[in-house]
Amino acid sequence: MAQCRGVPPEISHNDQVMSPPIVPDSPGPVNVVLIGPPGSGKGTQAVRLAERYSIPHISTGEILRSAVRAGTDLGRQVADTLAKGSLVSDDLMTALVCARLSEPDTAAGFVLDGFPRTVTQAAALDRMLGQAPMIVILIEVPDGEIVRRMGTRRVCDSCRLTQSVADAFHPDTEPCPYCGGNLVRRPDDEPDTVRHRLATYAQYATPVIEHYRSRLSFAVVDGVQHADKVAAAVAEHIDRLRLQRQ
Ligand code: ADP
């Protein structure tokens, strides 16, 4: 895409099968922003969208977690914040996303997962994108369902695939069904941290949603249905907007 060359000064401070994508003659980039509470399935949907439209999946949480694993400067800077389930500063996140959106693989679009989380970040993203189209989709899931999901969420320490395990899951006997690696709980999926992340989401999400709600490109999708159905609803919204753009 990206109108991100040169960060503006205010930023630098601080069981349904999807139909194939309908590709208009000059569709323009598919710039998609997924918002929703932790555990709402943004990551799962982002992976599908990335494949469907051949665009990169940009997960700010994954960028930060891999920096922590690799022990980079960024990783050391954010490790405590991630462990607590609090938010990394707007300045740092904005600079990070701005740099990522400036990379050439975003020319055909991107799926942004985890950003923006605050109104300051949302305003910064508007400035980065300028006149470029942006499709914002809120995946809605109530708190009770989130807590249930996070209790069974595991990530493979080898292939990094996030998956959900049965309540009677036994980590020593049940390896990752895809690669045989160990299924482990993400450190910030421990129950206390989940509660803190949900409280943080509740505090910041409403104004971010209000920032987008009046836009024609904004849609709310029910996240408490099979992932295939969520994917179909998300794709339908994106394809409808792309057709209108022609
Ligand atoms: P979640 O499952 O909570 O949506 P993510 O993988 O998106 O988790 O993010 C994990 C953590 O990374 C967050 O709890 C937060 O500490 C940090 N983080 C990710 N994106 C942002 C952001 N846009 N602003 C501030 N902190 C962020």
PDB file of C-alpha atoms and ligand atoms in Angstrom, residues 36-39 42 59-62 64-65 81-82 85-90 93 113-117 121 150 153 186 188 197, ligand 1:
ATOM      1  CA  GLY A  36     -12.460  -8.032  18.476  1.00  0.00           C
ATOM      2  CA  PRO A  37     -11.642  -9.299  21.956  1.00  0.00           C
ATOM      3  CA  PRO A  38      -8.732 -11.636  22.661  1.00  0.00           C
ATOM      4  CA  GLY A  39      -9.787 -15.117  21.627  1.00  0.00           C
ATOM      5  CA  LYS A  42      -9.185 -12.781  14.663  1.00  0.00           C
ATOM      6  CA  SER A  59      -0.431  -9.784  13.729  1.00  0.00           C
ATOM      7  CA  THR A  60       1.002  -7.215  16.106  1.00  0.00           C
ATOM      8  CA  GLY A  61       0.804  -9.724  18.975  1.00  0.00           C
ATOM      9  CA  GLU A  62       2.813 -12.258  16.969  1.00  0.00           C
ATOM     10  CA  LEU A  64       5.875  -8.768  19.619  1.00  0.00           C
ATOM     11  CA  ARG A  65       5.914 -12.371  20.845  1.00  0.00           C
ATOM     12  CA  THR A  81       4.037  -5.626  29.261  1.00  0.00           C
ATOM     13  CA  LEU A  82       3.063  -8.748  27.340  1.00  0.00           C
ATOM     14  CA  GLY A  85      -1.451  -8.484  29.455  1.00  0.00           C
ATOM     15  CA  SER A  86      -1.202  -4.686  29.355  1.00  0.00           C
ATOM     16  CA  LEU A  87      -0.857  -2.549  26.235  1.00  0.00           C
ATOM     17  CA  VAL A  88       2.430  -1.595  24.631  1.00  0.00           C
ATOM     18  CA  SER A  89       2.702   2.178  24.101  1.00  0.00           C
ATOM     19  CA  ASP A  90       0.879   3.791  21.187  1.00  0.00           C
ATOM     20  CA  MET A  93       3.064   0.202  18.179  1.00  0.00           C
ATOM     21  CA  ASP A 113      -4.834  -8.259  13.451  1.00  0.00           C
ATOM     22  CA  GLY A 114      -4.282  -6.592  16.832  1.00  0.00           C
ATOM     23  CA  PHE A 115      -3.988  -2.971  15.690  1.00  0.00           C
ATOM     24  CA  PRO A 116      -5.500  -0.481  16.321  1.00  0.00           C
ATOM     25  CA  ARG A 117      -6.308  -1.102  19.954  1.00  0.00           C
ATOM     26  CA  GLN A 121      -3.680   4.096  17.143  1.00  0.00           C
ATOM     27  CA  MET A 150      -8.872 -19.196  26.336  1.00  0.00           C
ATOM     28  CA  ARG A 153      -6.337 -22.535  23.664  1.00  0.00           C
ATOM     29  CA  ARG A 186       0.607 -19.035  25.607  1.00  0.00           C
ATOM     30  CA  ASP A 188      -0.495 -14.569  28.454  1.00  0.00           C
ATOM     31  CA  ARG A 197      -6.515  -8.584  28.895  1.00  0.00           C
TER      32      ARG A 197
HETATM   33  P1  ADP B   1      -5.005 -11.013  21.958  1.00  0.00           P
HETATM   34  O1  ADP B   1      -5.236 -12.468  21.850  1.00  0.00           O
HETATM   35  O2  ADP B   1      -5.045 -10.455  23.357  1.00  0.00           O
HETATM   36  O3  ADP B   1      -5.811 -10.217  20.967  1.00  0.00           O
HETATM   37  P2  ADP B   1      -2.528 -10.332  20.607  1.00  0.00           P
HETATM   38  O4  ADP B   1      -1.784 -11.503  20.124  1.00  0.00           O
HETATM   39  O5  ADP B   1      -3.203  -9.469  19.602  1.00  0.00           O
HETATM   40  O6  ADP B   1      -3.494 -10.904  21.701  1.00  0.00           O
HETATM   41  O7  ADP B   1      -1.568  -9.392  21.494  1.00  0.00           O
HETATM   42  C1  ADP B   1      -0.832  -9.911  22.583  1.00  0.00           C
HETATM   43  C2  ADP B   1      -0.281  -8.758  23.421  1.00  0.00           C
HETATM   44  O8  ADP B   1       0.565  -7.927  22.604  1.00  0.00           O
HETATM   45  C3  ADP B   1      -1.324  -7.818  24.004  1.00  0.00           C
HETATM   46  O9  ADP B   1      -1.865  -8.292  25.219  1.00  0.00           O
HETATM   47  C4  ADP B   1      -0.481  -6.527  24.182  1.00  0.00           C
HETATM   48  O10 ADP B   1       0.336  -6.628  25.317  1.00  0.00           O
HETATM   49  C5  ADP B   1       0.426  -6.532  22.957  1.00  0.00           C
HETATM   50  N1  ADP B   1      -0.150  -5.801  21.794  1.00  0.00           N
HETATM   51  C6  ADP B   1      -0.467  -6.340  20.578  1.00  0.00           C
HETATM   52  N2  ADP B   1      -0.957  -5.403  19.744  1.00  0.00           N
HETATM   53  C7  ADP B   1      -0.949  -4.242  20.450  1.00  0.00           C
HETATM   54  C8  ADP B   1      -1.358  -2.911  20.164  1.00  0.00           C
HETATM   55  N3  ADP B   1      -1.877  -2.574  18.957  1.00  0.00           N
HETATM   56  N4  ADP B   1      -1.218  -1.969  21.116  1.00  0.00           N
HETATM   57  C9  ADP B   1      -0.699  -2.276  22.319  1.00  0.00           C
HETATM   58  N5  ADP B   1      -0.314  -3.513  22.669  1.00  0.00           N
HETATM   59  C10 ADP B   1      -0.429  -4.491  21.757  1.00  0.00           C
END
